[in-house]
XYZ file of C-alpha atoms in Angstrom:
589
model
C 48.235 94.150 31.634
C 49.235 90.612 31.517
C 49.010 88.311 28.908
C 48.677 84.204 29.736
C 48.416 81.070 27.320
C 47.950 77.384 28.195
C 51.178 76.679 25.792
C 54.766 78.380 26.317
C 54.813 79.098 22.353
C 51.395 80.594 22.710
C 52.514 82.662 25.106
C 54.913 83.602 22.873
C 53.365 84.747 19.923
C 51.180 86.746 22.416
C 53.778 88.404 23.810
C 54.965 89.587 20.303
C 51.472 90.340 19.465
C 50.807 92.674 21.916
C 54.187 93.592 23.470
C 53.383 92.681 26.919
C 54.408 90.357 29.463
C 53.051 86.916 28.990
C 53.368 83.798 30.681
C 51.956 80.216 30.253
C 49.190 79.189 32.869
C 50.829 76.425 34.299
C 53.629 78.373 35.280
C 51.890 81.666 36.259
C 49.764 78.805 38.723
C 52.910 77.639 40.150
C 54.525 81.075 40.878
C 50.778 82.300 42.212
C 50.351 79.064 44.387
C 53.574 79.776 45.726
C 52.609 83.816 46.536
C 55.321 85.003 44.245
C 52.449 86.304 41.682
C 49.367 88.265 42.420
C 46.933 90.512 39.998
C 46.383 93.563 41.177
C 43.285 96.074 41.456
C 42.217 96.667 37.585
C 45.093 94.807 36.397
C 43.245 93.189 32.672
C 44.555 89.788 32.445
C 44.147 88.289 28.747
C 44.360 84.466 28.387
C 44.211 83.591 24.468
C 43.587 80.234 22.941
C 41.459 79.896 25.957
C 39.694 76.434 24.371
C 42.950 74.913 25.241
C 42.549 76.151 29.216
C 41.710 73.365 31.653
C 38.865 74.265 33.415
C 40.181 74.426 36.782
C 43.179 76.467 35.614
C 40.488 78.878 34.040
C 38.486 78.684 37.771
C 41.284 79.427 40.176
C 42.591 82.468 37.650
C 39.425 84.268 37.507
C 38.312 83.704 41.313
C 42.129 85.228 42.254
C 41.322 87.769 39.418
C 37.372 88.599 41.101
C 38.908 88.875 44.805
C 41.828 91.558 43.329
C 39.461 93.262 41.448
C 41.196 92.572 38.039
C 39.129 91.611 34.958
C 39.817 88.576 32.806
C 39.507 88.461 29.134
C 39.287 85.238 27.584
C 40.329 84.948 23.445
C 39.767 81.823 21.741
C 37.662 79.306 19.033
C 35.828 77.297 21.230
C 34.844 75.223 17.812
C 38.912 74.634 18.026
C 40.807 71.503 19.174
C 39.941 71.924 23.203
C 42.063 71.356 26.560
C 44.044 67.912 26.856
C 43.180 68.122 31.043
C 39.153 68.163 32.121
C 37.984 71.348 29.721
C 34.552 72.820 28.410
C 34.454 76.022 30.665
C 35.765 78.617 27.767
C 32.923 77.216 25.256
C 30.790 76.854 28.075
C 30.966 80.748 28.380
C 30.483 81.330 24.933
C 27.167 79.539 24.914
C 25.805 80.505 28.012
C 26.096 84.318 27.280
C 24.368 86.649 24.564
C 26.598 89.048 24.367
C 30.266 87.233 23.850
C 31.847 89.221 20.669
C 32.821 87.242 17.838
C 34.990 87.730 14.954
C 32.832 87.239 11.438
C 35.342 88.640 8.809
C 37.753 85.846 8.495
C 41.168 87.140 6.523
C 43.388 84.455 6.175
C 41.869 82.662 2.978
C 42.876 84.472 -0.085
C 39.941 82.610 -1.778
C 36.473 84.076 -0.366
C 34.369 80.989 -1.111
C 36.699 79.685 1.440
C 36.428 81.892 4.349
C 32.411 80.839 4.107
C 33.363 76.991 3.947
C 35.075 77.248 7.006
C 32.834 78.952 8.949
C 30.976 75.922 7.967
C 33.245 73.328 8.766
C 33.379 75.177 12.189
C 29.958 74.698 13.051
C 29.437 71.181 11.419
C 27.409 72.073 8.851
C 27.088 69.069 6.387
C 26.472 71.131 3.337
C 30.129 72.721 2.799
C 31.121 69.202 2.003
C 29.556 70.115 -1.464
C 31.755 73.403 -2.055
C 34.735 71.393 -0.958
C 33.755 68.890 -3.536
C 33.184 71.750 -5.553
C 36.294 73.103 -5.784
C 38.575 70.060 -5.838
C 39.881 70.325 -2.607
C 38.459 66.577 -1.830
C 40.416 63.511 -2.827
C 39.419 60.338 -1.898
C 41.072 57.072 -2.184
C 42.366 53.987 -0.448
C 44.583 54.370 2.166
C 48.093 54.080 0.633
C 46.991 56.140 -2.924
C 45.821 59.004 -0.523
C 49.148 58.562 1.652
C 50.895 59.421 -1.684
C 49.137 62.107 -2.940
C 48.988 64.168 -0.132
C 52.728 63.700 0.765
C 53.603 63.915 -3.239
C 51.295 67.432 -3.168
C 53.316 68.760 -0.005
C 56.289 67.986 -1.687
C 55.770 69.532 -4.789
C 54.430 72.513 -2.515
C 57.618 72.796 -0.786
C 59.470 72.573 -4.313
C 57.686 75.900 -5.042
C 59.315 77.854 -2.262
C 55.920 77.415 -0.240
C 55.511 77.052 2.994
C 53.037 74.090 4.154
C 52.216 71.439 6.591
C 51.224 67.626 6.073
C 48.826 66.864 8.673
C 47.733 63.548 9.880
C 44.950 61.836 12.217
C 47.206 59.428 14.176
C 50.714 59.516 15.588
C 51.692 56.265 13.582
C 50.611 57.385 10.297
C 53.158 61.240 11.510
C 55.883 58.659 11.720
C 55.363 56.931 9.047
C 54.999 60.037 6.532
C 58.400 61.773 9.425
C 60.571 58.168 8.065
C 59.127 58.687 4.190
C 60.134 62.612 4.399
C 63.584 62.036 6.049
C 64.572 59.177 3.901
C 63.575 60.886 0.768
C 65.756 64.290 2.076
C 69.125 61.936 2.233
C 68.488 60.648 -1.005
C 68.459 63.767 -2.337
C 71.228 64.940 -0.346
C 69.496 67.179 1.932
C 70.030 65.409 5.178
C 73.296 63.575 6.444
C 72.892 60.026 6.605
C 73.891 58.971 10.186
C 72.028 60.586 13.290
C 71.201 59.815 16.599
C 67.725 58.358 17.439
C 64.727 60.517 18.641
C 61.592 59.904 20.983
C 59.308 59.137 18.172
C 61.577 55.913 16.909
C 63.048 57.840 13.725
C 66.518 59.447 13.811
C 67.728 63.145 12.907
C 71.305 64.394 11.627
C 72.172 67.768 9.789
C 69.396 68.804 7.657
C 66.727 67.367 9.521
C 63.414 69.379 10.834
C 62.322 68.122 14.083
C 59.721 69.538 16.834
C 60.522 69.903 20.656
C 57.514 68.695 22.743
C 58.634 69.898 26.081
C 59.256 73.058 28.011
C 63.249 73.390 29.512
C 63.884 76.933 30.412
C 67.252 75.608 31.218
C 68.128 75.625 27.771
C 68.027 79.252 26.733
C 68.558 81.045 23.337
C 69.026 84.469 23.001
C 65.923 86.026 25.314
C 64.069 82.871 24.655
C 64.224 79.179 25.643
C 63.208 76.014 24.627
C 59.396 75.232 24.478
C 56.876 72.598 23.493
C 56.258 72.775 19.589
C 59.330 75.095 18.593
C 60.877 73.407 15.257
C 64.603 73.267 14.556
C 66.770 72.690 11.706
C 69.614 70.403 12.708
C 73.035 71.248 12.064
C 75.117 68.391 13.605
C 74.004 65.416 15.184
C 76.501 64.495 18.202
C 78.534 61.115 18.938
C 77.151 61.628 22.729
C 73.333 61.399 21.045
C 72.808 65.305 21.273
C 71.479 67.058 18.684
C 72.638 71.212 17.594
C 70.096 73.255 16.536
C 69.406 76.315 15.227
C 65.446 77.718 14.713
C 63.277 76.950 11.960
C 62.941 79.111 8.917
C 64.543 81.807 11.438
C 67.041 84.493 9.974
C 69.389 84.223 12.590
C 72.305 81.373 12.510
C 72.620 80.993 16.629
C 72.696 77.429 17.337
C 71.551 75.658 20.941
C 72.639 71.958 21.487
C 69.550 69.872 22.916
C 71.207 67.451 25.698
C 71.069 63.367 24.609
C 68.547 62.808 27.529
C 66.244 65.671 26.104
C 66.862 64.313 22.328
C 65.577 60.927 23.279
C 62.338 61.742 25.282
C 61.398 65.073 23.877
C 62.049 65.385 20.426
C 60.133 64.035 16.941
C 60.574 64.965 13.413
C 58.627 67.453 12.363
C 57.590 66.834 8.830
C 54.107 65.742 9.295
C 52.168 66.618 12.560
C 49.127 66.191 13.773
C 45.760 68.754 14.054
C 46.640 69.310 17.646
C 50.196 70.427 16.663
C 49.201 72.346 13.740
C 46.531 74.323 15.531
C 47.813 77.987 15.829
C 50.028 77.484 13.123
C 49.342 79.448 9.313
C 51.081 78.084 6.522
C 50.539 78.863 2.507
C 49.365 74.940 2.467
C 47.999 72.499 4.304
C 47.495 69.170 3.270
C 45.124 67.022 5.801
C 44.780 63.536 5.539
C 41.795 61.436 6.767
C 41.693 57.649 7.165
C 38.602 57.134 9.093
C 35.628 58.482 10.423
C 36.058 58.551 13.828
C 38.164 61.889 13.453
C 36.333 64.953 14.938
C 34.692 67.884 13.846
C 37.443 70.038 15.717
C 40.249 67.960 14.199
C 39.242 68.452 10.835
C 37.853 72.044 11.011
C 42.003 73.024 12.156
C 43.456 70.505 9.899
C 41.479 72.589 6.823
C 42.045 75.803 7.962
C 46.212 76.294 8.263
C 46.397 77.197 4.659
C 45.849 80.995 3.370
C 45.888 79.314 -0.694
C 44.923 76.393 -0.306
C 43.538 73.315 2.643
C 43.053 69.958 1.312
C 41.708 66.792 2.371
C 42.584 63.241 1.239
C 40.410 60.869 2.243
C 40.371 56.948 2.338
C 37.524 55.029 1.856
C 39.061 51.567 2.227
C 37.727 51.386 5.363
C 41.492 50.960 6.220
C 40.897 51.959 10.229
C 38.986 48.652 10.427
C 39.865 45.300 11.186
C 39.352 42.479 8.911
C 35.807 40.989 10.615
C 34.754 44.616 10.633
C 34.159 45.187 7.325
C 31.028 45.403 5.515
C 30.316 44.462 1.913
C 26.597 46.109 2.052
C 28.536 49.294 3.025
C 30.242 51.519 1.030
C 32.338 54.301 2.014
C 32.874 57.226 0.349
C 33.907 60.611 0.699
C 31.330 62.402 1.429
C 29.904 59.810 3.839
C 33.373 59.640 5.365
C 33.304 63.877 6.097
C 29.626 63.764 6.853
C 30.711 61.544 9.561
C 32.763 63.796 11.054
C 31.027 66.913 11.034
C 28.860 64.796 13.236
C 31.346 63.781 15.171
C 31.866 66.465 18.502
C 34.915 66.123 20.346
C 35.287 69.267 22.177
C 34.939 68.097 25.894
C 32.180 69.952 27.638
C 31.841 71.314 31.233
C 29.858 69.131 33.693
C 26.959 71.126 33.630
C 26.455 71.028 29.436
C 27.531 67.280 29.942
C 24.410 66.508 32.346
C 22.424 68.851 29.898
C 23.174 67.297 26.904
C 23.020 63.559 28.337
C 19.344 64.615 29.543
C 18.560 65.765 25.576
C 20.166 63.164 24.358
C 18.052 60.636 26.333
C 14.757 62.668 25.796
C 15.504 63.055 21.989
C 13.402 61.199 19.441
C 16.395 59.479 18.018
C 16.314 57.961 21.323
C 12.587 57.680 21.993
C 12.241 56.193 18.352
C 15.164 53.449 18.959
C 13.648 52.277 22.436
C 10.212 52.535 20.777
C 11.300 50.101 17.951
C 12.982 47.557 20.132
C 9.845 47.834 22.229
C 7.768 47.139 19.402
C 9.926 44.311 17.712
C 9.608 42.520 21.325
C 5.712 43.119 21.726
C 4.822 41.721 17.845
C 7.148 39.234 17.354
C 3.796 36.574 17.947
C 2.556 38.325 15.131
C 5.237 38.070 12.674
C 5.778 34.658 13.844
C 2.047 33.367 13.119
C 2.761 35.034 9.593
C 5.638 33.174 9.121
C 4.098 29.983 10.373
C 1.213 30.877 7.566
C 3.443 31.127 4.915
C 4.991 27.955 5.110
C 8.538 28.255 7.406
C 9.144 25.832 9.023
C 9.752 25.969 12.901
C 13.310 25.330 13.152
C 13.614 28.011 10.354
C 11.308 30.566 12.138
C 13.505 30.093 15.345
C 16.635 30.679 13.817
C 15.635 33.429 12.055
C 14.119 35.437 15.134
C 17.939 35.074 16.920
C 19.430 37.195 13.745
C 19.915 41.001 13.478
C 18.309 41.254 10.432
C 14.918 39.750 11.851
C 14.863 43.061 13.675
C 15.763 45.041 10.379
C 13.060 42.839 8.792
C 9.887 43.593 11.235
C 10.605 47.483 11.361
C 10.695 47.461 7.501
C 6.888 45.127 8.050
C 5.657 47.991 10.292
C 6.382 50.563 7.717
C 5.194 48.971 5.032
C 2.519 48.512 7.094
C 2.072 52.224 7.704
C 2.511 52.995 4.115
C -0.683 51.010 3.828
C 0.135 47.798 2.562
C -1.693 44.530 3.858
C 1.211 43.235 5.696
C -1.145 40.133 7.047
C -1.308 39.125 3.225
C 2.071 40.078 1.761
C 4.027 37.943 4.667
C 2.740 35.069 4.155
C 2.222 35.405 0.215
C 6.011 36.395 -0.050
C 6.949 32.988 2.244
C 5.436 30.673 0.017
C 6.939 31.814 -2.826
C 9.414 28.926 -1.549
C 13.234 29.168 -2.578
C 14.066 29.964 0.779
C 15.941 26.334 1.609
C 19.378 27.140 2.720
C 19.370 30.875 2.342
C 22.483 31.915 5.016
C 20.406 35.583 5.607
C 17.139 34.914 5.352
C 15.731 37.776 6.724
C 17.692 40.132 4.654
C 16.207 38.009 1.723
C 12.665 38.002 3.204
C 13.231 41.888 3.758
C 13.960 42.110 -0.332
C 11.623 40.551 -1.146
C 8.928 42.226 0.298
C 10.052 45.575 -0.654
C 10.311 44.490 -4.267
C 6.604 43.480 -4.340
C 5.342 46.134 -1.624
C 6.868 48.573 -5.140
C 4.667 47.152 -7.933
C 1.578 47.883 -6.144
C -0.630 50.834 -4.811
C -1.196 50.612 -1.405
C -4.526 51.354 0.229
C -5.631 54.279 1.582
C -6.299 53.026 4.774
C -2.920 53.813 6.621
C -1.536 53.323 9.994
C -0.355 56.904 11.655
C 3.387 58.134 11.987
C 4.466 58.855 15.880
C 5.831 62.472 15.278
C 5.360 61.992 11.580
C 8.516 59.438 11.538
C 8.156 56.311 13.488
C 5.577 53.714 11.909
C 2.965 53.220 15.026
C 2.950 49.235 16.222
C -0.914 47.717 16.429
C -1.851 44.450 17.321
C -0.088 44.696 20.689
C -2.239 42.593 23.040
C 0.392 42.177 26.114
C -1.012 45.202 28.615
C 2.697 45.869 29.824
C 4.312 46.566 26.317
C 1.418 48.130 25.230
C 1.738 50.805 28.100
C 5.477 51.007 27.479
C 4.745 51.603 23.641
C 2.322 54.404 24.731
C 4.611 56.043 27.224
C 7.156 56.245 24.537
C 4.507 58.103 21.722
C 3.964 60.190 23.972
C 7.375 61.331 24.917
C 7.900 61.529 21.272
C 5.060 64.056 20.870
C 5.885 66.760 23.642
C 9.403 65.969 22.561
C 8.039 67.141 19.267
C 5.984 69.989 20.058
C 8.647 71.461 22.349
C 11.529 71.202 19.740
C 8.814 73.264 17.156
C 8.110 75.786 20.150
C 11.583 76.406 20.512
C 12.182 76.811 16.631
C 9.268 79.527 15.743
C 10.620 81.285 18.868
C 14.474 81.250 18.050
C 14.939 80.880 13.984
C 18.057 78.894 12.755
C 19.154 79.087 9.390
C 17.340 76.164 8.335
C 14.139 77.959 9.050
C 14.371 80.123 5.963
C 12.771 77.844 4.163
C 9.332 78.672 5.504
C 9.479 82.677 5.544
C 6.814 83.686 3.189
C 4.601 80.952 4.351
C 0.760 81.686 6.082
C 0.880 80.198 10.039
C -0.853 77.116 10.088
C 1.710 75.735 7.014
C 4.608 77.426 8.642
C 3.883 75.264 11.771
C 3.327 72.046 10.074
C 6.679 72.753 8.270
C 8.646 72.877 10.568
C 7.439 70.329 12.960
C 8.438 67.988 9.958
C 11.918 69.293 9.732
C 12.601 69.135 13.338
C 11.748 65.871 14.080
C 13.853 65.198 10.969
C 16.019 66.824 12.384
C 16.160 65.595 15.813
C 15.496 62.154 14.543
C 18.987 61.682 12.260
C 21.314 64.565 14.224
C 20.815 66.933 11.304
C 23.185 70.305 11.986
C 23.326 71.802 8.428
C 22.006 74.728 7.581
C 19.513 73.540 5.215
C 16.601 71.886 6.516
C 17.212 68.212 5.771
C 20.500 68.036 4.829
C 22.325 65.757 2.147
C 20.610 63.103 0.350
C 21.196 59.557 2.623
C 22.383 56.477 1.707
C 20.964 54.562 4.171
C 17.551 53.476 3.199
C 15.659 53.886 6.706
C 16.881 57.585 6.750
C 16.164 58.163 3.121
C 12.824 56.704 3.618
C 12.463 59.559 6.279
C 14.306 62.151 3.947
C 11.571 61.629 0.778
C 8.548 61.439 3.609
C 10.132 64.634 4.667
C 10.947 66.492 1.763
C 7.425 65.432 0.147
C 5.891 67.201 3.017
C 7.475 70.388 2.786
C 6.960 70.337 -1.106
C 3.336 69.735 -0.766
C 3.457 72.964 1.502
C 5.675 74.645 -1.708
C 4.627 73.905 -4.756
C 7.017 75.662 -6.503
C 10.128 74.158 -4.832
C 10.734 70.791 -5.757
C 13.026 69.850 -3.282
C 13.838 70.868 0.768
C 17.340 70.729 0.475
C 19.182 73.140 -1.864
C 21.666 71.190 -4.034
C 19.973 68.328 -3.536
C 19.587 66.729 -7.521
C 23.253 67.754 -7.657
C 24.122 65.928 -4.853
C 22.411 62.546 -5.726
C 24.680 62.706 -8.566
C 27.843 62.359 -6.452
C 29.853 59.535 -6.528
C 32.891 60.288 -4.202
């Protein structure tokens, strides 16, 4: 038996895991390229943290492995933090096969409402953002208030005689919280002041923690050497720039001096880190901190799961990652819409099989279908809204500056649902127009667009009601050009074997979500969930209840209460879709 690990320190831990002889990939790829290493016939071959694996490493090892007659067992999260060179094959593997054991009793929370959470977190489902919430492990802020709680809490954690990690999204904001920890530890006395400077642009003397980030088998200590992501305690920083160490929070004293050359290209402090350096790692804390939402799922789902107390997240909603003409006064950020964000957010690289896969889905999706469908349909009745316009009073220099805006687009898909909704759109136009105080207006469709929603609310709408395309997207009439009338069609129709196919596909494979229509006679079961999957399919829902959170953004919500009316007229006794939903509006974070 052999053990293998893309990471030296992986290796490692394997190695005293198991007792075996282990060996990173890269160098058991060298030695094997060179014919020095060979499996043999039956030989098992485990490769853990096998998310990590490049794919072609992964390829050549089990084709050697298949021609030896040895057998390859891969161990890994493929929901984890995933290969840094082309990767995808080990969660490829995972999701092409039935049969691929997985471990459901997760041990290392000491609370149990956490080892559920993560399990969500793992899979992106939006609704453990709620139990987070729940149990005060969410603190939100702008960027510099969250910057000093979480360091302040990992402080104070340390204080206690705990051990725990501060984890950050970007290598600046590590350094930053590295040149905060270090120059807090000399003015305590815990560090020396003088020390020799590192590859990260901070400097480390005695009493410093700092993190190797390359293998040098050169530099051996006791039956070990030096590998990427070992820590170190410093004991004397050198006049010649070299640093002498001595392990991490390790019992024995035996010290190794890290050559100048080595100091200043391979070695950081280690106070903060980031998810990909913490991954592997278990601590009694873990303090995560989030500054934007362009983190991803797998980043956050190992940032909140080093702790066995505790895992929290501080998260700014300052919009801080932005630059100045990037920010958004209609928008706010919070919390909840910060994490919500992420969970949607994938990272993990895929092979180039699920890549052409999913690129096909994505493009046949009806989040797709519906966006070419409205640009289609904002090209093909522009006349229309035009002649309205003209109706009501606007003037032609107005009308044409108006059509060149983004919010002229917002404005006619808001007309078309309104316009679905049953409400005379070739009245309320050019009724709303004339109402004059429109001189000088800097948006004026975002004030024509308020305007008719605020009087499209006092009223009742007809009966008489233009049909939903897949029970979402607000059909466009009074298309007379024969090309974009075809191109309008093609789309509806895409959008309804889209449709049928995704509800096919749900009654024969259940997901979670589908619990919600157990109990209910056939024809209502199908109608329910052909609303929640387009829903679904329509916004990128992946929680396991059927619509998910409440949205703020008022074309989804519009969607969401269409939706969730729906399924309630199908249950009379529940009054909402989504579990925790009331509780939920009530958020503020």
């Amino acid at each position: 038996m052999i053990g293998l690990a893309p990471s030296a320190a992986a290796a490692d831990v394997l190695a005293g895991d198991l007792g075996i002889s282990t060996e990173n990939t890269a160098k058991w790829l060298h030695e094997h390229r060179r014919g020095n290493w060979n499996l043999t016939p039956g030989q098992l071959v485990i490769i853990d943290e096998a998310s990590l694996a490049g794919t072609l490493a992964l390829d050549t090892i089990a084709t050697h492995a298949a021609e030896a007659g040895a057998k390859v067992l891969l161990v890994g999260d493929w929901a984890q933090l995933a290969a840094v060179d082309a990767g995808g094959a080990f969660g490829m593997v995972v999701r092409d096969r039935d049969d691929a054991p997985e471990l459901t009793d997760v041990r290392r929370f000491r609370n149990e409402w956490e080892k559920h959470a993560s399990l969500g977190l793992r899979i992106g489902d939006t609704d453990v953002i709620d139990t987070y919430l729940d149990h005060d492990r969410i603190t939100p802020g702008g960027y510099e208030d969250i910057l000093e709680q979480a360091y302040q809490a990992w402080r104070a954690d340390l204080a206690a005689g705990k051990a725990s990690v501060l984890i950050a999204e970007t290598l600046d904001t590590v350094s930053e919280l590295n040149t905060r920890a270090r120059t807090d530890r000399i003015l305590a006395g815990d560090v020396a002041l003088d020390g020799v400077r590192l590859h990260d642009g901070n400097e480390a003397s005695r009493g410093d923690l700092i993190i190797t980030r390359q293998n040098d088998r050169r530099l051996a200590l006791g039956r070990g050497w030096l590998k990427n992501g070992d820590r170190w305690t410093v004991t004397r920083a050198n006049d010649d720039g070299s640093l002498t160490v001595r392990r991490a929070h390790s019992k024995w004293r035996t010290t190794i001096t890290l050559p100048a050359a080595y100091v200043t290209e391979h070695v950081e402090l280690g106070y903060a880190i980031t998810a990909h350096r913490a991954q592997g790692s278990t601590v009694d804390t873990a303090h995560a901190i989030v500054h934007s939402p362009e983190m991803t799922r797998e980043s956050l789902y190992v940032a909140m799961t080093r702790g066995r107390e505790s895992n929290r997240a501080y998260i700014a909603t300052d919009e801080h990652h932005l630059e100045d003409h990037q920010h958004r006064d209609d928008l706010q950020m919070t919390a909840r819409s910060v994490l919500y964000g992420i969970l949607q957010h994938v990272g993990a690289e895929h092979s180039a099989h699920e890549t052409i896969t999913t690129e096909q889905d994505m493009w046949g999706s009806l989040a797709q279908l519906a966006a070419e469908y409205d640009t289609i349909a904002q090209e093909a009745q522009q006349d229309r809204w035009v002649t309205l316009l003209e109706h009501g009073g606007l003037t032609p220099q107005a009308i044409d500056e108006l059509v060149e805006t983004d919010s002229f687009g917002i404005l006619t898909t808001e007309l078309r649902r309104l316009e679905a909704d049953g409400h005379d759109i070739n009245d309320l136009l050019p009724r709303i127009t004339r109402a004059g105080g429109l001189d000088g207006v800097e948006d004026l469709g975002s004030l024509l667009r308020y305007r008719v929603q605020k009087v499209a609310a006092t009223y009742q709408p007809s009966a008489r009601r233009v049909s939903l395309i897949a029970g979402l997207v607000p059909r466009a009439t009074g298309i007379t050009d024969p090309a974009m009338r075809q191109a309008l069609q093609e789309r509806e129709q895409l959008m309804q074997q889209r449709l049928d196919a995704l509800t096919t596909t749900a009654i024969e494979r259940p997901e979670p979500w589908m619990s919600i229509v157990d109990g209910l006679d056939p024809d209502a079961r199908a109608t329910a969930v052909r609303v929640v999957a387009a829903y679904r399919d329509r916004w990128g829902i992946t929680s396991t209840s059927p619509l998910g959170p409440v949205p703020d953004d008022d074309a989804k919500r519009i969607d969401y209460e269409r939706a969730r009316g729906l399924l309630a007229s199908h249950q009379p006794d529940q009054q909402d879709a989504s579990p925790g939903a009331q509780q939920r509006r009530s958020r503020t974070l």
